[in-house]
PDB file of C-alpha atoms in Angstrom:
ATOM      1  CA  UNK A  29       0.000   0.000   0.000  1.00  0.00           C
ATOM      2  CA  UNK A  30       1.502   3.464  -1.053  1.00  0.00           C
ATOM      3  CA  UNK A  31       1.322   5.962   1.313  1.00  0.00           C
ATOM      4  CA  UNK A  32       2.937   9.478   1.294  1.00  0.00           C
ATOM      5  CA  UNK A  33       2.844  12.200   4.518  1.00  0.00           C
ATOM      6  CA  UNK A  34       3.561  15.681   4.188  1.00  0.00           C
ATOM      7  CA  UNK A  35       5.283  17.553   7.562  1.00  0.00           C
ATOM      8  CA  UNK A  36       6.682  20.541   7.687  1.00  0.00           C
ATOM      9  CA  UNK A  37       5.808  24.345   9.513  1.00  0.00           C
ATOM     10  CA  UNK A  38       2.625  25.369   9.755  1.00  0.00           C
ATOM     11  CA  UNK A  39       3.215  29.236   9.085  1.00  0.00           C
ATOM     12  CA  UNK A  40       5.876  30.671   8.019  1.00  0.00           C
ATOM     13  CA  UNK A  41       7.104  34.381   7.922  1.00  0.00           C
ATOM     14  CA  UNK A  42       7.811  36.642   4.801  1.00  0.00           C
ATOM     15  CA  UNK A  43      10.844  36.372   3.156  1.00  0.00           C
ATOM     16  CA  UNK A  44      11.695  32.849   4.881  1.00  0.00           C
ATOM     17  CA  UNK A  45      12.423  29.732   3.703  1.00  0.00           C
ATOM     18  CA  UNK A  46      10.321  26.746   3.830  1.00  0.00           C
ATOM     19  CA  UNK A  47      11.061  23.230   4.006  1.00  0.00           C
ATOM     20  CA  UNK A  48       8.652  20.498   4.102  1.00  0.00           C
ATOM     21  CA  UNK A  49       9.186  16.687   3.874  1.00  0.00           C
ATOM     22  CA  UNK A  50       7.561  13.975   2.418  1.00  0.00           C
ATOM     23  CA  UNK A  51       7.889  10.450   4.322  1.00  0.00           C
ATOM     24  CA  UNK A  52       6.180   8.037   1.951  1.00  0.00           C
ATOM     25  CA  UNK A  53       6.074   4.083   2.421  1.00  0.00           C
ATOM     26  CA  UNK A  54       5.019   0.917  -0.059  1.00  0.00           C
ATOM     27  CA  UNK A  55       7.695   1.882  -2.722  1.00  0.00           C
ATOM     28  CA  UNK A  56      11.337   2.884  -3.554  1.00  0.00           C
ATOM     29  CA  UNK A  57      12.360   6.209  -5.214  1.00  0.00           C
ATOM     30  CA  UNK A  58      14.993   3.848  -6.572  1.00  0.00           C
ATOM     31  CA  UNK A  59      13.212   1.549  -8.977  1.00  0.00           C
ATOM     32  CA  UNK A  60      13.341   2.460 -12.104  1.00  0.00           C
ATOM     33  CA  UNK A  61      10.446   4.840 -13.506  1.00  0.00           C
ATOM     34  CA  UNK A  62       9.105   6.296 -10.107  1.00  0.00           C
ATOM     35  CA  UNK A  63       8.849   9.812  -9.236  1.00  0.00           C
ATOM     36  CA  UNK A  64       7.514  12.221  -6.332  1.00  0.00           C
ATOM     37  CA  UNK A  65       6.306  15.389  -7.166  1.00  0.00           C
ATOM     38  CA  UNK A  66       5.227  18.263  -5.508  1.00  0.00           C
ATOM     39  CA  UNK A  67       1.579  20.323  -6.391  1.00  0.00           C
ATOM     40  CA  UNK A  68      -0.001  23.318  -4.161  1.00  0.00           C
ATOM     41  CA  UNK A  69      -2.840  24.960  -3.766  1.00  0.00           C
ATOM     42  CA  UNK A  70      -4.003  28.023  -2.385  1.00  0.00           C
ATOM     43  CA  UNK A  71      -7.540  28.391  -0.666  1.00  0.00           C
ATOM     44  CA  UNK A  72     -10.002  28.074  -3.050  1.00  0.00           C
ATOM     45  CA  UNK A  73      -7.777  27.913  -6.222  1.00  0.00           C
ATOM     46  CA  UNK A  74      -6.491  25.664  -8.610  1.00  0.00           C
ATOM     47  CA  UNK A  75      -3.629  23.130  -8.341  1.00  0.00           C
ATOM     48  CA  UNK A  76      -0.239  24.143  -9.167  1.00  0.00           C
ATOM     49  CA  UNK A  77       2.516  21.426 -10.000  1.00  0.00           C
ATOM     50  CA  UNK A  78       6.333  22.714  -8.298  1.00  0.00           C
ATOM     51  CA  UNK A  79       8.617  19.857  -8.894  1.00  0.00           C
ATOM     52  CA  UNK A  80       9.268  16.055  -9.566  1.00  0.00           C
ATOM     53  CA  UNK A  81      12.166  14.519  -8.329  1.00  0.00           C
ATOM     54  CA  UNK A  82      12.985  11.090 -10.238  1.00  0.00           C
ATOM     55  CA  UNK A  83      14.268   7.649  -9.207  1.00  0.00           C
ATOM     56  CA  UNK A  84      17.994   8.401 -11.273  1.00  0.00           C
ATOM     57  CA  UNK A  85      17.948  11.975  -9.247  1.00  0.00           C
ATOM     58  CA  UNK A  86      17.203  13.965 -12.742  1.00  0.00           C
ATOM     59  CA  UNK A  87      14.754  16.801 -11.649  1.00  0.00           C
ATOM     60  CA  UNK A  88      12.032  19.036 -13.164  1.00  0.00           C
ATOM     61  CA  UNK A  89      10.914  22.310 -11.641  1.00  0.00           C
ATOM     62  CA  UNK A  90       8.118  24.593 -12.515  1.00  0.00           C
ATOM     63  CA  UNK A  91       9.827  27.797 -15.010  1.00  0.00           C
ATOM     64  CA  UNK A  92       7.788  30.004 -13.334  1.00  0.00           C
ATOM     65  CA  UNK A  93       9.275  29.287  -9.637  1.00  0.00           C
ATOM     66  CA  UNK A  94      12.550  27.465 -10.686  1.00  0.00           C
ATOM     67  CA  UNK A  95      14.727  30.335  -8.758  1.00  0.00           C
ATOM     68  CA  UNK A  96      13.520  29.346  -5.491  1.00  0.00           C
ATOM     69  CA  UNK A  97      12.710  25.681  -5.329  1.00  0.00           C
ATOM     70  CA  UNK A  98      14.982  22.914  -4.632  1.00  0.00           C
ATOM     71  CA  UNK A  99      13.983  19.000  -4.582  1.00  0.00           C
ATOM     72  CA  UNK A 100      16.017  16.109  -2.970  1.00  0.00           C
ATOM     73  CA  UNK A 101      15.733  12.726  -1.955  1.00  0.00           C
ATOM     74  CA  UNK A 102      16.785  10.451   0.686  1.00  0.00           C
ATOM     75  CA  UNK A 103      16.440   7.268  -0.299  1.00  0.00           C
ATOM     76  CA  UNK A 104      17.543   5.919   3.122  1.00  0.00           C
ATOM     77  CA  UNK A 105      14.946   7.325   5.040  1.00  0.00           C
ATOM     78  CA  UNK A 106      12.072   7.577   2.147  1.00  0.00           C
ATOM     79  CA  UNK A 107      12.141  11.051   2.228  1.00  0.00           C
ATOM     80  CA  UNK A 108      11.841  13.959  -0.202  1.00  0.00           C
ATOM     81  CA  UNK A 109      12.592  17.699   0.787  1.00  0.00           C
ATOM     82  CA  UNK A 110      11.199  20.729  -0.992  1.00  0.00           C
ATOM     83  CA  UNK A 111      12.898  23.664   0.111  1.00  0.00           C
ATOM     84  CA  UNK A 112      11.316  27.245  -1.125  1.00  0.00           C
ATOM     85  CA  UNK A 113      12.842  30.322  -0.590  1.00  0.00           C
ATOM     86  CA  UNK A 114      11.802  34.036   0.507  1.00  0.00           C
ATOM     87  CA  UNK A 115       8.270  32.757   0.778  1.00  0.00           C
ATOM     88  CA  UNK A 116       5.430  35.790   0.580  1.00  0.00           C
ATOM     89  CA  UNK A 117       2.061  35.890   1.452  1.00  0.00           C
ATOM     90  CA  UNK A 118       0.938  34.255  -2.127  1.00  0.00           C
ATOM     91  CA  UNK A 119       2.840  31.412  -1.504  1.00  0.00           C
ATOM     92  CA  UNK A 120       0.257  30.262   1.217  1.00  0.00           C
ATOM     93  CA  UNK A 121      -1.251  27.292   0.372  1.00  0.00           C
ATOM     94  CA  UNK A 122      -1.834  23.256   0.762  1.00  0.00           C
ATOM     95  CA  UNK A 123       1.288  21.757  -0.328  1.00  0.00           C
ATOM     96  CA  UNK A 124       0.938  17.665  -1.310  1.00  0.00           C
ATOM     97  CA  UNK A 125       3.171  15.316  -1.950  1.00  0.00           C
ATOM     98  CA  UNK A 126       2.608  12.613  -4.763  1.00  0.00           C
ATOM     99  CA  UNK A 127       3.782   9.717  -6.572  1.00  0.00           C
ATOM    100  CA  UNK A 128       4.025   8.708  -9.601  1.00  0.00           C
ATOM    101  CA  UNK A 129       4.884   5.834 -11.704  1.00  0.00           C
ATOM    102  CA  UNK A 130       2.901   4.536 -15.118  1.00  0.00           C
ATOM    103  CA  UNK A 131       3.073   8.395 -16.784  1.00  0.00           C
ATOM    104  CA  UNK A 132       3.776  11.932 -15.676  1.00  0.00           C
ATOM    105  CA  UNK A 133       0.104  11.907 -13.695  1.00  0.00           C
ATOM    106  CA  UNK A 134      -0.196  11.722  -9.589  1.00  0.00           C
ATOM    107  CA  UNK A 135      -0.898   8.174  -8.882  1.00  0.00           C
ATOM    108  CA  UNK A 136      -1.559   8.829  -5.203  1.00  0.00           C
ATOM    109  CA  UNK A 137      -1.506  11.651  -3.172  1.00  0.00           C
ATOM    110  CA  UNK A 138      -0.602  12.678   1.078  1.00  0.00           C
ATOM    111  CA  UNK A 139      -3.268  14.700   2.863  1.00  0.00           C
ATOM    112  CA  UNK A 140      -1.352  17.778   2.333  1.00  0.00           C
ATOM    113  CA  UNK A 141      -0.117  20.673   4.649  1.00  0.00           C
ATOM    114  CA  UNK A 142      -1.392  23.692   4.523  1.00  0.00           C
ATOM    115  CA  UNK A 143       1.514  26.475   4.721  1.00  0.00           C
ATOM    116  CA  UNK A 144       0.143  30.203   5.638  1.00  0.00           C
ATOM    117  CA  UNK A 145       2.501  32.891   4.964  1.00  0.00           C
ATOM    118  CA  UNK A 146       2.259  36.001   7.277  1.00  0.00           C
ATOM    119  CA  UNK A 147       4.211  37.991  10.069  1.00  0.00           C
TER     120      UNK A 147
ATOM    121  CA  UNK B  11       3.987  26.960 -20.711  1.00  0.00           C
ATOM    122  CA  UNK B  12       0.948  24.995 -21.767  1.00  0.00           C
ATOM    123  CA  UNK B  13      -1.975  26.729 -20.875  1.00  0.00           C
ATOM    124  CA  UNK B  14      -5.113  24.604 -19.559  1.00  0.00           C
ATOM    125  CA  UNK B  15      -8.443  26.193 -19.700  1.00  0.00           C
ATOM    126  CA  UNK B  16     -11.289  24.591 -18.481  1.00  0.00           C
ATOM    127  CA  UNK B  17     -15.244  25.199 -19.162  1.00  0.00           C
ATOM    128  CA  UNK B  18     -17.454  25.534 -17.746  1.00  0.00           C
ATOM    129  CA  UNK B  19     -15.855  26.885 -14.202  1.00  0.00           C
ATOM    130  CA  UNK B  20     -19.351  25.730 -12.444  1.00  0.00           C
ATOM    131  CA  UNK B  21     -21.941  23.356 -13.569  1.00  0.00           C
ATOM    132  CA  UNK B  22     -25.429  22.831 -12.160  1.00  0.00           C
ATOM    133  CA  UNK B  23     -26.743  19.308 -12.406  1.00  0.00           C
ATOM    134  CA  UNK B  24     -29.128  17.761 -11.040  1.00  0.00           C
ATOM    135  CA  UNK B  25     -28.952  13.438  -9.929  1.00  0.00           C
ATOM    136  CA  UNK B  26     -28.920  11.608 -12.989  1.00  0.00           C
ATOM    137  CA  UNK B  27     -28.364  14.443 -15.877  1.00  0.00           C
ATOM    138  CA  UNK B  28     -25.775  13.665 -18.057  1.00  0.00           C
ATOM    139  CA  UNK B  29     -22.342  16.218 -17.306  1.00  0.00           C
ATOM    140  CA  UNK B  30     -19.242  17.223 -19.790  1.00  0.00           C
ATOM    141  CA  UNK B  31     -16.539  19.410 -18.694  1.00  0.00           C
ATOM    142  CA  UNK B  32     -13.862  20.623 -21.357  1.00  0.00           C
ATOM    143  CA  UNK B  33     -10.352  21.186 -21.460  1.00  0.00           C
ATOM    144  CA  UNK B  34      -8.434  22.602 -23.933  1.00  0.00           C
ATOM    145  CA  UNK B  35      -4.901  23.222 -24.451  1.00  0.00           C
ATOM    146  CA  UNK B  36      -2.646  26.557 -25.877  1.00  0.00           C
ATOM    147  CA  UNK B  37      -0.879  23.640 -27.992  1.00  0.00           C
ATOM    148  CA  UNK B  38      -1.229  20.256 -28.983  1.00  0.00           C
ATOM    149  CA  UNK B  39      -0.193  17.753 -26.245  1.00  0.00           C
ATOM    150  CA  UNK B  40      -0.916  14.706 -27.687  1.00  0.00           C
ATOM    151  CA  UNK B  41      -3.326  12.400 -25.339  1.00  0.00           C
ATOM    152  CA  UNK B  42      -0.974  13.194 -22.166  1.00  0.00           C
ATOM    153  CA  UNK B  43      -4.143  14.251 -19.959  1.00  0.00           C
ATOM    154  CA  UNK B  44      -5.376  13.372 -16.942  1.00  0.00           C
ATOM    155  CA  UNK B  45      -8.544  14.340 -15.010  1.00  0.00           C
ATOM    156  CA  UNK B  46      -8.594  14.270 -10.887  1.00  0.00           C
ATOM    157  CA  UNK B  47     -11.697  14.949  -8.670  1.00  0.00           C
ATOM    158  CA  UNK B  48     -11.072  16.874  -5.579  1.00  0.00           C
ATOM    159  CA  UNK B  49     -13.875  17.151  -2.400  1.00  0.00           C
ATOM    160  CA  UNK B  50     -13.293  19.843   0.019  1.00  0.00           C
ATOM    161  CA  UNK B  51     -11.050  19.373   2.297  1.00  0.00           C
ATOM    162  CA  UNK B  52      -9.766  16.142   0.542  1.00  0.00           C
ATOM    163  CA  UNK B  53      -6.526  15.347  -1.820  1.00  0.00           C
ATOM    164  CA  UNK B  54      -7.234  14.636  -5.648  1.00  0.00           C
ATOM    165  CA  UNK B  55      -8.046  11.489  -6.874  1.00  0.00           C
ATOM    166  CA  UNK B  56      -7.354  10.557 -10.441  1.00  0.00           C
ATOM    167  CA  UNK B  57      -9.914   9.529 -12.514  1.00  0.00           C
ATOM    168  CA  UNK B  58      -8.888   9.301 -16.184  1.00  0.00           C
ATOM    169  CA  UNK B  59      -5.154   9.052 -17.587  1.00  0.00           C
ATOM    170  CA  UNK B  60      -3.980   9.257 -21.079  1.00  0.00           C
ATOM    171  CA  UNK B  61      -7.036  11.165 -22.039  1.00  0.00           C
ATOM    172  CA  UNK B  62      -9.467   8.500 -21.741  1.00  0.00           C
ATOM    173  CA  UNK B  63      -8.169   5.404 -19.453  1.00  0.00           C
ATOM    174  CA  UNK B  64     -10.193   4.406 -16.457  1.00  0.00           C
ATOM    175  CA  UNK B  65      -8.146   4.734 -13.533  1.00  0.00           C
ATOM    176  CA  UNK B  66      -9.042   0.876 -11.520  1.00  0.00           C
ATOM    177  CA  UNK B  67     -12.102   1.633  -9.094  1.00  0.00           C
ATOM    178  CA  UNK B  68     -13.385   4.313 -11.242  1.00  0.00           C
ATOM    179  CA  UNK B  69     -16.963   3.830 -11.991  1.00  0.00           C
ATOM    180  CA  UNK B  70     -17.097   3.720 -15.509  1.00  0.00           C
ATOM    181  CA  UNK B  71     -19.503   6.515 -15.863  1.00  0.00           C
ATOM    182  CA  UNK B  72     -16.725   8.562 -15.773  1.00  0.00           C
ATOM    183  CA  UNK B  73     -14.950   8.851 -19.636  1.00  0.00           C
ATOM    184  CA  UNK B  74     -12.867  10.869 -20.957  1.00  0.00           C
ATOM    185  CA  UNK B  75     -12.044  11.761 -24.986  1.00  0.00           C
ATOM    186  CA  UNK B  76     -10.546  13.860 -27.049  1.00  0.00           C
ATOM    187  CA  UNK B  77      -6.732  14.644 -28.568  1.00  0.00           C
ATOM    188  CA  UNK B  78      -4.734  17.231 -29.241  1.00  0.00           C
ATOM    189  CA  UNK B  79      -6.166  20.426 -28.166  1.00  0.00           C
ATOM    190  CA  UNK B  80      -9.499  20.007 -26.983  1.00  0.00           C
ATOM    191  CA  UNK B  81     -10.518  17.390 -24.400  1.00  0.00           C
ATOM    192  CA  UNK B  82     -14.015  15.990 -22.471  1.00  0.00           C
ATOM    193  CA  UNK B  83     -14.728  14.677 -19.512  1.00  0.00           C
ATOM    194  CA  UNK B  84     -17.936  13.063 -19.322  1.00  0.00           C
ATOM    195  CA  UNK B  85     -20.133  11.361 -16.251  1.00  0.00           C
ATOM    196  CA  UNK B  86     -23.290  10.166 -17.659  1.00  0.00           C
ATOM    197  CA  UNK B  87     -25.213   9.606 -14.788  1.00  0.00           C
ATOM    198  CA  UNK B  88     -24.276  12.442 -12.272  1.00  0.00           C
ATOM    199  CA  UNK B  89     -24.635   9.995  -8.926  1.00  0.00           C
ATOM    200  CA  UNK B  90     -24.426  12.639  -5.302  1.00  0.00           C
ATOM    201  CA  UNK B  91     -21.152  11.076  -4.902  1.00  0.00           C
ATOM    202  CA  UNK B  92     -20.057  13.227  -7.952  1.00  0.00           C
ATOM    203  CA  UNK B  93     -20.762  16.405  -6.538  1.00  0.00           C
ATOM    204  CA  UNK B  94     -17.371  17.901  -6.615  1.00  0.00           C
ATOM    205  CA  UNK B  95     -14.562  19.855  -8.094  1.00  0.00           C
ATOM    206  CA  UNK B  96     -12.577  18.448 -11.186  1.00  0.00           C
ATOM    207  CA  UNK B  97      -9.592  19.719 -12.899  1.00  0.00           C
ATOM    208  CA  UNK B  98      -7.807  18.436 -15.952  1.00  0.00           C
ATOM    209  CA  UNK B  99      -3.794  18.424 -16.448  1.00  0.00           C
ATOM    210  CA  UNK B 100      -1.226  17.892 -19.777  1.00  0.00           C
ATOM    211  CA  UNK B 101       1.609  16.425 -18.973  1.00  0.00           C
ATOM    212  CA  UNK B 102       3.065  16.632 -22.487  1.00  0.00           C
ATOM    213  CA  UNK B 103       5.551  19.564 -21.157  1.00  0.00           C
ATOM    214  CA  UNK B 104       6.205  19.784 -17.734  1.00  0.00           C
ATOM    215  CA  UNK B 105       2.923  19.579 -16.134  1.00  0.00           C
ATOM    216  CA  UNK B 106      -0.556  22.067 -16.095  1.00  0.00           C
ATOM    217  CA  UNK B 107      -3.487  22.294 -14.370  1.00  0.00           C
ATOM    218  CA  UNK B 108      -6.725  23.885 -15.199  1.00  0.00           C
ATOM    219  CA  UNK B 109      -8.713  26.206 -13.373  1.00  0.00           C
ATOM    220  CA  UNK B 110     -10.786  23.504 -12.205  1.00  0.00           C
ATOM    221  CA  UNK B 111     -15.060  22.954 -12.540  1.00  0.00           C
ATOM    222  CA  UNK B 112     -16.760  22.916 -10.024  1.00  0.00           C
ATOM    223  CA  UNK B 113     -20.380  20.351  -9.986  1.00  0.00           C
ATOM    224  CA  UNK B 114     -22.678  21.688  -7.749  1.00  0.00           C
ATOM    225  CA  UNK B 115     -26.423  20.401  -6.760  1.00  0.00           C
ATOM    226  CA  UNK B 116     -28.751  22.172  -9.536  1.00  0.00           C
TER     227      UNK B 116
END
């Protein structure tokens, strides 16, 4: 059974940076062809994709927010780390983990965090 | 970027009416689209992948069509169960959502 869990603060202040993690069980993020990605979404919006990390370490991160987002892995631990920097207001949001295997679609998702952004 | 844009953004139905939501893309992207359904509060679930394959434990009055640019998602007997928000995404080039439709109780 796949299961991923998203941890991580629960508000942050401007201009910080966030890290959240993503403890997943019931596969490895070293066989060949999986991937864990990250999607948010504000209150009431849409979903926004962030980044995919992939099971040779290659990595994909949305244009738009490339400059602050990093994605890693620990394979050790089952683990994935987003870190984004100088976070701002906009940037609050539900922020969920997923996985993904047969094509570039989330297979299964965490619960989410939700991340507010304010001083 | 791909650009996703969805219609309508809300739909009243009523139990039983047949529902299509459309998707279309700013360029082709092949059949790399997925639909998810999202209740409040909840995570996504996919539905449909590669335009129009049943994700397992989908009913299968959920199906999805369509290539290139434009793209349907279609429940033909709206069940309460349904009532909730559904968004479509390419994953031709990097990855897109759209704005989402919501399904409300007509």
């Amino acid at each position: 059974q796949i299961t991923l869990k998203e941890s991580g603060p629960t508000l942050v202040k401007p201009t910080q940076t966030l890290i959240l993690t993503c403890t997943f069980s019931g596969f490895s993020l070293t066989t060949r062809g999986v991937r864990v990605g990250w999607i948010r979404q504000p209150p009431g919006k849409a979903l926004e994709w962030l980044a995919v990390i992939y099971w040779d370490y290659d990595k994909r991160y949305s244009p738009s927010l490339k400059s602050r987002l990093t994605i890693t892995k620990d394979t050790s631990k089952n683990q994935v780390v987003l870190t984004m920097t100088n976070m701002d207001p906009v940037d609050t949001a539900s922020y969920f983990c997923v996985y993904m295997m047969r094509d570039n679609f989330a297979d299964h998702w965490g619960q989410g965090t939700l991340v507010t952004v304010s001083s | 970027d791909i650009q996703m844009t969805q219609s309508p953004s809300t739909l009243s139905a009523s139990v039983g009416d047949r529902v299509t939501i459309t998707c279309r893309a700013s360029q082709s992207i092949s059949s790399w689209l997925a639909w998810y359904q999202q209740k409040p509060g909840k995570a996504p679930k996919v539905l449909i992948y590669k335009t129009s394959s049943l994700e397992s434990g989908v009913p299968s009055r959920f199906s999805g069509s369509g290539s290139g640019t434009e793209f349907t998602l279609t429940i033909t007997s709206l069940q309460p169960d349904d009532f909730a928000t559904y968004y479509c995404q390419q994953y031709s080039s990097y990855w897109t959502f759209g704005q989402g439709t919501k399904v409300e109780i007509k």
